[in-house]
Amino acid sequence: MDALEVGQGASGRNAGFIIDLPHNLDPTEPNAEVNTKVRDLNSFAIQRLKRIQEQQGLDVSWHKAGKYLAAHEEKHFSGLTDFVNTLEAIGEPYEILNEDMLAERLGTHYYKRAVYTSGNILVNPAALAISVASALPSNVTLLENTPVQAIDLTNKIIQTPKARLNADTIVLATNAFTEKFGVSNRITPIFTYASLTRQLNDNEMKNFKGIEQGIEPWGLTSVHPAGTTVRFTSDNRIFIRNTLNYQPHLSSPKTVLDKAKATHRKSYLARFPQLADVPFEYTWGGMICVTMNHEPVFKEHTSGIYVMAAMNGVGVAKGTYLGHYMAEYICGKESPELDFILTHSAPSWIPPDPLRSIGAYIRLSFEERMAKGDI
Ligand SMILES: Cc1cc2nc3c(=O)[nH]c(=O)nc-3n(C[C@H](O)[C@H](O)[C@H](O)COP(=O)(O)OP(=O)(O)OC[C@H]3O[C@@H](n4cnc5c(N)ncnc54)[C@H](O)[C@@H]3O)c2cc1C
């Protein structure tokens, strides 16, 4: 049951990176053994999604484009070094690129240094969500546009505007919205925003530096956690994502969206001054859900009520493998992977509101100030 239609939620409106490696936004992994396991789980998710999109035959713009973890500000180079150390420890190959090499590949001189790894997948996220939903077996009924208004956790009764449903087992996979149901108080819902240009025309493509070499679709995330994510998509558009803000009421006013759009424009012009005339065609926001220690919620809350939430901004891969192992958990199927997930899904304590709100506001403002030119 989903309040929206498939593809309309955050899983359809994200930046479309299916990450293969432990992510800088997701530093739950304090050691090589843990990092290796997370990498293997991400690879499992990628294989699973690849199989589904191949079977279903829908075009999801699947590209094994890899990912650039990049810095504009020299003071953030140390984050790249930390990432390289992680890669060395788990035996993952990588390339370090300087400004000129990056300009050749990305069509912008903005970035001074980056680490490139090749296993990340780029997709059209809404198409991927639709593809996954189309693969549901015939014994599954999907109810879209069906908001759950309340759940009686003791008697396992679900209330929607049109019906009351009894269930033997309920799985809450509502990420940032989970706290509405009173099953987790250690999560923080955060809004982030994205803009997408119209397609570049032939002339504009000529101005796109690097095009002589035939520029390929690429995806880049910032070494700074509050920095900007950028993509050059397979249909020749530029995607920009940045701005993080805490919205405890789980909705974001238009004024904040407009402000985010202005920030996107500034980031875009700094990177692509030669494409200054290309307007954004779309701007939107969506929710991510984070925890203090970046561990997800994955648990049986009370008998028959299961919860998975707090994908910490990397839910395409993480949500895919957690969903798979949640099903195995419910069926009582044991595995080392499930044991690993269960031992690494204990979000740390956060203070209740209003302290949570104040803390989130101060932390996000601080991070955005520190990110400087990497926004
Ligand atoms: C702009 C943006 C860019 C991002 N980029 C990336 C990226 O490149 N890679 C990546 O891995 N992650 C990215 N993320 C994060 C990613 O989108 C999330 O981690 C992921 O969507 C989490 O999946 P989910 O299914 O757990 O939650 P969601 O996608 O948020 O799904 C929760 C669902 O619950 C439904 N729901 C909520 N309340 C109710 C209710 N009461 N009744 C019925 N249904 C309800 C919602 O309608 C929604 O469809 C990004 C997020 C945003 C916003």
Short mmCIF file of C-alpha atoms and ligand atoms in Angstrom, two decimals:
data_model
loop_
_atom_site.label_atom_id
_atom_site.label_comp_id
_atom_site.label_asym_id
_atom_site.label_seq_id
_atom_site.Cartn_x
_atom_site.Cartn_y
_atom_site.Cartn_z
CA MET A 1 0.00 0.00 0.00
CA ASP A 2 1.38 3.39 -0.88
CA ALA A 3 -0.11 6.85 -0.39
CA LEU A 4 1.27 7.82 -3.81
CA GLU A 5 1.68 6.15 -7.18
CA VAL A 6 4.76 4.06 -7.89
CA GLY A 7 7.64 6.35 -8.84
CA GLN A 8 6.28 9.46 -7.12
CA GLY A 9 7.97 8.96 -3.74
CA ALA A 10 11.63 9.58 -2.94
CA SER A 11 12.60 6.30 -4.58
CA GLY A 12 11.38 7.78 -7.87
CA ARG A 13 12.65 11.32 -7.39
CA ASN A 14 16.24 10.73 -6.30
CA ALA A 15 19.50 11.27 -8.18
CA GLY A 16 19.56 7.72 -9.54
CA PHE A 17 22.90 6.52 -8.14
CA ILE A 18 22.87 2.84 -7.22
CA ILE A 19 26.02 2.90 -5.16
CA ASP A 20 28.32 -0.10 -4.99
CA LEU A 21 30.74 1.13 -2.33
CA PRO A 22 30.36 2.34 1.24
CA HIS A 23 29.34 5.94 0.85
CA ASN A 24 30.66 9.08 2.49
CA LEU A 25 27.09 9.86 3.58
CA ASP A 26 26.92 6.48 5.19
CA PRO A 27 29.97 6.01 7.35
CA THR A 28 28.61 3.19 9.48
CA GLU A 29 31.59 1.15 8.43
CA PRO A 30 34.45 1.52 10.83
CA ASN A 31 36.61 -1.28 9.46
CA ALA A 32 37.57 -3.24 6.36
CA GLU A 33 35.49 -6.26 7.30
CA VAL A 34 32.36 -4.14 7.65
CA ASN A 35 33.15 -2.15 4.50
CA THR A 36 33.61 -5.37 2.54
CA LYS A 37 30.26 -6.67 3.73
CA VAL A 38 28.47 -3.41 2.81
CA ARG A 39 30.11 -3.50 -0.62
CA ASP A 40 28.93 -7.11 -1.10
CA LEU A 41 25.38 -6.22 -0.04
CA ASN A 42 25.35 -3.24 -2.43
CA SER A 43 26.58 -5.53 -5.24
CA PHE A 44 23.83 -7.97 -4.39
CA ALA A 45 21.28 -5.12 -4.71
CA ILE A 46 22.73 -4.02 -8.05
CA GLN A 47 22.58 -7.58 -9.43
CA ARG A 48 19.01 -7.98 -8.24
CA LEU A 49 17.86 -4.70 -9.80
CA LYS A 50 19.78 -5.46 -13.00
CA ARG A 51 18.04 -8.82 -13.31
CA ILE A 52 14.62 -7.23 -12.78
CA GLN A 53 15.15 -4.48 -15.35
CA GLU A 54 16.47 -7.01 -17.89
CA GLN A 55 13.51 -9.35 -17.31
CA GLN A 56 10.93 -6.58 -17.47
CA GLY A 57 12.49 -4.91 -20.52
CA LEU A 58 11.52 -1.34 -19.52
CA ASP A 59 14.06 1.35 -20.38
CA VAL A 60 15.43 2.63 -17.07
CA SER A 61 18.54 4.27 -18.62
CA TRP A 62 20.82 1.79 -16.84
CA HIS A 63 24.48 2.85 -17.13
CA LYS A 64 27.48 1.39 -15.38
CA ALA A 65 28.96 4.87 -15.39
CA GLY A 66 30.91 4.64 -12.14
CA LYS A 67 31.07 7.65 -9.84
CA TYR A 68 33.36 10.60 -9.20
CA LEU A 69 33.81 11.60 -5.58
CA ALA A 70 35.02 15.14 -6.12
CA ALA A 71 36.33 18.23 -4.36
CA HIS A 72 36.45 21.85 -5.47
CA GLU A 73 37.87 23.10 -2.20
CA GLU A 74 41.43 22.04 -1.37
CA LYS A 75 40.52 21.84 2.30
CA HIS A 76 38.27 18.89 1.43
CA PHE A 77 41.03 16.83 -0.21
CA SER A 78 41.53 15.01 3.10
CA GLY A 79 38.08 13.44 2.62
CA LEU A 80 39.32 12.00 -0.68
CA THR A 81 42.34 10.55 1.11
CA ASP A 82 40.06 8.90 3.68
CA PHE A 83 38.02 7.40 0.85
CA VAL A 84 41.16 6.11 -0.89
CA ASN A 85 42.27 4.49 2.38
CA THR A 86 38.90 2.74 2.60
CA LEU A 87 39.24 1.52 -0.99
CA GLU A 88 42.78 0.27 -0.38
CA ALA A 89 41.65 -1.61 2.71
CA ILE A 90 38.97 -3.50 0.78
CA GLY A 91 41.03 -3.95 -2.39
CA GLU A 92 38.86 -1.81 -4.68
CA PRO A 93 40.49 -0.24 -7.74
CA TYR A 94 40.25 3.54 -8.23
CA GLU A 95 41.67 6.43 -10.23
CA ILE A 96 42.74 9.80 -8.87
CA LEU A 97 42.04 12.61 -11.32
CA ASN A 98 43.31 16.17 -11.35
CA GLU A 99 41.54 19.26 -12.69
CA ASP A 100 42.59 18.84 -16.34
CA MET A 101 41.73 15.16 -16.45
CA LEU A 102 38.35 15.92 -14.89
CA ALA A 103 37.67 18.70 -17.39
CA GLU A 104 38.24 16.22 -20.23
CA ARG A 105 35.76 13.77 -18.81
CA LEU A 106 33.17 16.03 -17.20
CA GLY A 107 33.20 19.14 -19.35
CA THR A 108 33.90 21.41 -16.38
CA HIS A 109 37.10 22.76 -14.82
CA TYR A 110 35.30 23.30 -11.53
CA TYR A 111 36.67 20.30 -9.69
CA LYS A 112 40.28 20.26 -8.53
CA ARG A 113 40.53 16.59 -7.62
CA ALA A 114 38.37 13.47 -7.63
CA VAL A 115 38.49 9.75 -7.00
CA TYR A 116 36.78 7.70 -9.69
CA THR A 117 35.45 4.20 -9.04
CA SER A 118 33.77 2.20 -11.76
CA GLY A 119 31.05 0.09 -10.16
CA ASN A 120 28.31 2.66 -9.48
CA ILE A 121 25.18 2.45 -11.65
CA LEU A 122 23.21 5.45 -12.89
CA VAL A 123 19.52 5.07 -13.68
CA ASN A 124 16.34 7.01 -14.21
CA PRO A 125 14.99 6.36 -10.68
CA ALA A 126 11.28 6.72 -11.44
CA ALA A 127 11.60 4.29 -14.36
CA LEU A 128 13.46 1.88 -12.08
CA ALA A 129 10.70 2.04 -9.44
CA ILE A 130 8.07 1.38 -12.11
CA SER A 131 10.14 -1.51 -13.48
CA VAL A 132 10.45 -3.08 -10.01
CA ALA A 133 6.71 -2.71 -9.37
CA SER A 134 5.93 -4.29 -12.73
CA ALA A 135 7.87 -7.38 -11.62
CA LEU A 136 5.66 -8.08 -8.60
CA PRO A 137 4.34 -11.65 -8.74
CA SER A 138 0.64 -12.34 -9.27
CA ASN A 139 0.03 -13.15 -5.58
CA VAL A 140 0.87 -9.55 -4.65
CA THR A 141 -1.78 -6.83 -4.79
CA LEU A 142 -0.40 -3.31 -5.05
CA LEU A 143 -2.65 -0.56 -3.71
CA GLU A 144 -1.56 2.87 -4.91
CA ASN A 145 -3.14 6.17 -3.78
CA THR A 146 -3.96 4.43 -0.51
CA PRO A 147 -2.75 6.50 2.44
CA VAL A 148 -2.62 4.61 5.72
CA GLN A 149 -4.18 6.93 8.27
CA ALA A 150 -3.44 4.86 11.35
CA ILE A 151 -2.20 1.45 12.42
CA ASP A 152 -3.43 -0.26 15.56
CA LEU A 153 -0.11 -1.90 16.41
CA THR A 154 -1.59 -4.23 19.04
CA ASN A 155 -4.44 -5.64 16.97
CA LYS A 156 -2.72 -5.15 13.61
CA ILE A 157 -5.52 -3.15 12.03
CA ILE A 158 -4.74 -0.71 9.20
CA GLN A 159 -7.04 2.25 8.65
CA THR A 160 -7.28 3.87 5.21
CA PRO A 161 -9.82 6.48 4.03
CA LYS A 162 -11.93 3.72 2.48
CA ALA A 163 -11.30 0.57 4.49
CA ARG A 164 -10.13 -1.12 7.68
CA LEU A 165 -7.82 -4.03 7.04
CA ASN A 166 -6.69 -6.81 9.36
CA ALA A 167 -3.22 -8.20 8.78
CA ASP A 168 -1.17 -11.07 10.19
CA THR A 169 2.05 -9.29 9.38
CA ILE A 170 2.70 -5.62 8.66
CA VAL A 171 5.94 -4.24 7.24
CA LEU A 172 6.47 -0.51 7.51
CA ALA A 173 8.81 0.60 4.73
CA THR A 174 7.94 4.27 5.04
CA ASN A 175 11.42 5.71 5.61
CA ALA A 176 11.10 9.37 6.72
CA PHE A 177 7.37 8.96 7.43
CA THR A 178 7.92 6.08 9.85
CA GLU A 179 7.79 8.16 13.01
CA LYS A 180 4.14 9.01 12.25
CA PHE A 181 3.32 5.44 13.26
CA GLY A 182 5.15 5.64 16.58
CA VAL A 183 7.57 2.80 15.89
CA SER A 184 10.89 4.65 15.83
CA ASN A 185 12.05 7.77 17.60
CA ARG A 186 15.69 7.72 16.50
CA ILE A 187 15.28 9.02 12.97
CA THR A 188 15.52 12.50 11.45
CA PRO A 189 13.58 13.40 8.30
CA ILE A 190 15.52 15.75 6.01
CA PHE A 191 14.43 17.40 2.79
CA THR A 192 16.77 17.74 -0.15
CA TYR A 193 16.10 19.21 -3.61
CA ALA A 194 17.06 18.71 -7.24
CA SER A 195 16.84 20.49 -10.58
CA LEU A 196 17.16 19.15 -14.11
CA THR A 197 17.88 21.25 -17.20
CA ARG A 198 16.10 20.77 -20.45
CA GLN A 199 17.99 18.69 -22.98
CA LEU A 200 21.06 20.41 -24.36
CA ASN A 201 20.70 21.06 -28.09
CA ASP A 202 23.40 20.26 -30.65
CA ASN A 203 24.93 23.72 -30.39
CA GLU A 204 25.06 23.59 -26.62
CA MET A 205 26.56 20.13 -26.75
CA LYS A 206 29.37 21.61 -28.85
CA ASN A 207 30.04 24.15 -26.08
CA PHE A 208 30.17 21.41 -23.55
CA LYS A 209 33.89 21.05 -23.01
CA GLY A 210 35.20 17.56 -23.53
CA ILE A 211 32.59 16.78 -26.16
CA GLU A 212 35.33 16.37 -28.79
CA GLN A 213 36.15 13.13 -26.98
CA GLY A 214 32.48 12.18 -26.90
CA ILE A 215 31.40 12.89 -23.34
CA GLU A 216 29.69 9.93 -21.67
CA PRO A 217 26.89 10.14 -19.08
CA TRP A 218 28.50 10.70 -15.70
CA GLY A 219 27.61 11.05 -12.04
CA LEU A 220 29.48 12.92 -9.34
CA THR A 221 28.95 13.27 -5.62
CA SER A 222 30.70 15.74 -3.40
CA VAL A 223 33.35 14.71 -0.93
CA HIS A 224 31.61 17.04 1.51
CA PRO A 225 28.36 15.60 2.93
CA ALA A 226 26.52 18.89 2.33
CA GLY A 227 28.00 19.32 -1.17
CA THR A 228 26.33 19.17 -4.58
CA THR A 229 25.55 16.02 -6.56
CA VAL A 230 25.80 16.48 -10.34
CA ARG A 231 24.90 14.27 -13.28
CA PHE A 232 25.15 14.51 -17.02
CA THR A 233 22.31 12.23 -18.05
CA SER A 234 22.07 9.91 -21.03
CA ASP A 235 19.49 12.24 -22.62
CA ASN A 236 21.90 15.20 -22.39
CA ARG A 237 20.52 17.03 -19.40
CA ILE A 238 22.38 18.33 -16.35
CA PHE A 239 21.08 17.36 -12.93
CA ILE A 240 21.95 19.29 -9.76
CA ARG A 241 21.09 18.26 -6.18
CA ASN A 242 21.90 20.13 -3.01
CA THR A 243 20.36 21.90 0.03
CA LEU A 244 19.46 19.94 3.12
CA ASN A 245 16.83 21.10 5.55
CA TYR A 246 15.00 19.67 8.45
CA GLN A 247 11.21 19.81 8.11
CA PRO A 248 9.67 18.13 11.16
CA HIS A 249 6.17 18.37 9.67
CA LEU A 250 7.27 16.19 6.73
CA SER A 251 6.37 18.75 4.10
CA SER A 252 8.30 21.61 2.56
CA PRO A 253 6.87 25.03 1.65
CA LYS A 254 7.24 26.49 -1.86
CA THR A 255 9.45 29.30 -0.55
CA VAL A 256 12.07 26.73 0.48
CA LEU A 257 11.84 25.04 -2.91
CA ASP A 258 12.36 28.41 -4.62
CA LYS A 259 15.39 29.10 -2.44
CA ALA A 260 16.81 25.66 -3.26
CA LYS A 261 16.28 26.35 -6.97
CA ALA A 262 18.27 29.59 -6.66
CA THR A 263 21.09 27.68 -4.96
CA HIS A 264 20.96 25.04 -7.73
CA ARG A 265 21.28 27.78 -10.33
CA LYS A 266 24.32 29.25 -8.60
CA SER A 267 25.98 25.82 -8.39
CA TYR A 268 25.12 25.12 -12.02
CA LEU A 269 26.53 28.43 -13.30
CA ALA A 270 29.73 27.96 -11.30
CA ARG A 271 30.28 24.60 -13.01
CA PHE A 272 28.90 25.24 -16.49
CA PRO A 273 29.28 28.96 -17.33
CA GLN A 274 29.40 28.02 -21.03
CA LEU A 275 25.82 26.71 -20.69
CA ALA A 276 24.44 29.73 -18.83
CA ASP A 277 21.47 30.05 -21.17
CA VAL A 278 20.16 26.56 -20.54
CA PRO A 279 17.18 26.79 -18.14
CA PHE A 280 16.05 24.25 -15.59
CA GLU A 281 13.00 22.39 -16.79
CA TYR A 282 12.15 20.77 -13.45
CA THR A 283 12.85 21.44 -9.77
CA TRP A 284 11.56 19.25 -6.95
CA GLY A 285 12.19 18.15 -3.41
CA GLY A 286 12.07 14.84 -1.60
CA MET A 287 12.80 13.31 1.75
CA ILE A 288 15.70 11.35 3.05
CA CYS A 289 15.84 9.88 6.51
CA VAL A 290 19.01 9.85 8.57
CA THR A 291 20.17 8.56 11.93
CA MET A 292 22.99 9.85 14.14
CA ASN A 293 25.26 6.85 13.57
CA HIS A 294 23.99 6.25 10.01
CA GLU A 295 22.65 2.80 10.85
CA PRO A 296 19.18 1.94 9.49
CA VAL A 297 16.15 0.77 11.46
CA PHE A 298 15.58 -2.92 10.70
CA LYS A 299 13.58 -4.75 13.35
CA GLU A 300 10.49 -6.55 14.52
CA HIS A 301 8.91 -3.78 16.56
CA THR A 302 6.26 -5.93 18.22
CA SER A 303 4.96 -9.34 17.23
CA GLY A 304 4.15 -9.26 13.51
CA ILE A 305 5.02 -5.56 13.03
CA TYR A 306 8.27 -5.11 11.11
CA VAL A 307 10.00 -1.82 10.38
CA MET A 308 12.72 -0.80 7.94
CA ALA A 309 13.65 2.86 7.68
CA ALA A 310 16.50 5.38 7.68
CA MET A 311 18.26 4.61 4.42
CA ASN A 312 20.60 7.53 5.18
CA GLY A 313 20.44 8.95 1.65
CA VAL A 314 21.54 5.78 -0.17
CA GLY A 315 18.26 3.89 -0.24
CA VAL A 316 18.32 2.62 -3.81
CA ALA A 317 20.95 0.00 -2.99
CA LYS A 318 20.34 -0.20 0.76
CA GLY A 319 16.54 -0.38 0.53
CA THR A 320 16.84 -3.14 -2.07
CA TYR A 321 19.00 -5.42 0.03
CA LEU A 322 17.23 -4.58 3.29
CA GLY A 323 13.90 -5.39 1.63
CA HIS A 324 15.20 -8.76 0.46
CA TYR A 325 16.58 -9.68 3.88
CA MET A 326 13.48 -8.34 5.64
CA ALA A 327 11.43 -10.90 3.69
CA GLU A 328 13.88 -13.64 4.72
CA TYR A 329 13.79 -12.45 8.33
CA ILE A 330 9.99 -12.66 8.39
CA CYS A 331 10.14 -16.17 6.87
CA GLY A 332 12.70 -17.28 9.46
CA LYS A 333 15.45 -17.87 6.90
CA GLU A 334 18.84 -17.37 8.51
CA SER A 335 22.04 -16.20 6.81
CA PRO A 336 25.33 -14.46 7.63
CA GLU A 337 24.04 -11.44 5.67
CA LEU A 338 20.93 -11.22 7.85
CA ASP A 339 23.05 -11.56 11.00
CA PHE A 340 25.25 -8.73 9.74
CA ILE A 341 22.25 -6.51 9.04
CA LEU A 342 20.70 -7.23 12.43
CA THR A 343 23.92 -6.36 14.26
CA HIS A 344 24.34 -3.13 12.27
CA SER A 345 20.87 -1.67 12.58
CA ALA A 346 20.85 0.07 15.92
CA PRO A 347 20.44 3.83 15.40
CA SER A 348 21.88 5.81 18.27
CA TRP A 349 19.78 7.91 20.59
CA ILE A 350 18.68 11.39 19.57
CA PRO A 351 17.06 13.91 21.87
CA PRO A 352 13.31 14.53 21.55
CA ASP A 353 11.89 17.73 20.07
CA PRO A 354 12.46 20.63 20.43
CA LEU A 355 16.11 19.64 21.02
CA ARG A 356 16.11 17.43 17.93
CA SER A 357 14.92 20.32 15.74
CA ILE A 358 17.45 22.74 17.19
CA GLY A 359 20.26 20.19 16.87
CA ALA A 360 19.33 19.33 13.27
CA TYR A 361 19.09 23.00 12.30
CA ILE A 362 22.47 23.87 13.82
CA ARG A 363 24.20 20.82 12.32
CA LEU A 364 22.81 21.33 8.80
CA SER A 365 23.59 25.07 8.79
CA PHE A 366 27.12 24.30 10.01
CA GLU A 367 27.68 21.64 7.32
CA GLU A 368 26.41 23.91 4.55
CA ARG A 369 28.75 26.69 5.70
CA MET A 370 31.69 24.28 5.81
CA ALA A 371 30.95 22.87 2.34
CA LYS A 372 31.64 26.32 0.75
CA GLY A 373 32.45 25.92 -2.97
CA ASP A 374 31.54 22.27 -2.90
CA ILE A 375 27.89 23.33 -2.82
C1 LIG B 1 16.59 14.55 -4.35
C2 LIG B 1 17.03 13.21 -3.79
C3 LIG B 1 18.17 12.59 -4.32
C4 LIG B 1 18.57 11.35 -3.82
N1 LIG B 1 19.56 10.66 -4.46
C5 LIG B 1 19.80 9.37 -4.15
C6 LIG B 1 20.67 8.56 -4.95
O1 LIG B 1 21.20 9.00 -5.96
N2 LIG B 1 20.87 7.28 -4.57
C7 LIG B 1 20.27 6.72 -3.48
O2 LIG B 1 20.50 5.56 -3.18
N3 LIG B 1 19.40 7.45 -2.73
C8 LIG B 1 19.15 8.74 -3.04
N4 LIG B 1 18.23 9.46 -2.33
C9 LIG B 1 17.59 8.83 -1.18
C10 LIG B 1 16.58 7.78 -1.64
O3 LIG B 1 15.63 8.37 -2.49
C11 LIG B 1 15.91 7.17 -0.43
O4 LIG B 1 16.91 6.61 0.39
C12 LIG B 1 14.94 6.07 -0.85
O5 LIG B 1 13.92 6.60 -1.64
C13 LIG B 1 14.36 5.39 0.38
O6 LIG B 1 13.46 4.44 -0.09
P1 LIG B 1 12.23 3.99 0.80
O7 LIG B 1 11.39 3.11 -0.05
O8 LIG B 1 12.76 3.46 2.09
O9 LIG B 1 11.48 5.33 1.16
P2 LIG B 1 10.65 6.29 0.19
O10 LIG B 1 11.15 6.23 -1.18
O11 LIG B 1 10.55 7.61 0.91
O12 LIG B 1 9.24 5.57 0.21
C14 LIG B 1 8.39 5.62 1.31
C15 LIG B 1 7.01 5.44 0.78
O13 LIG B 1 6.12 5.39 1.87
C16 LIG B 1 4.92 5.97 1.43
N5 LIG B 1 4.15 6.38 2.61
C17 LIG B 1 4.53 7.23 3.59
N6 LIG B 1 3.56 7.38 4.50
C18 LIG B 1 2.53 6.60 4.08
C19 LIG B 1 1.23 6.34 4.58
N7 LIG B 1 0.78 6.89 5.72
N8 LIG B 1 0.43 5.48 3.89
C20 LIG B 1 0.86 4.89 2.74
N9 LIG B 1 2.08 5.12 2.22
C21 LIG B 1 2.91 5.97 2.90
C22 LIG B 1 5.34 7.16 0.61
O14 LIG B 1 4.31 7.57 -0.29
C23 LIG B 1 6.56 6.60 -0.11
O15 LIG B 1 6.27 6.14 -1.41
C24 LIG B 1 17.85 10.74 -2.74
C25 LIG B 1 16.74 11.38 -2.20
C26 LIG B 1 16.32 12.59 -2.72
C27 LIG B 1 15.10 13.24 -2.13
#
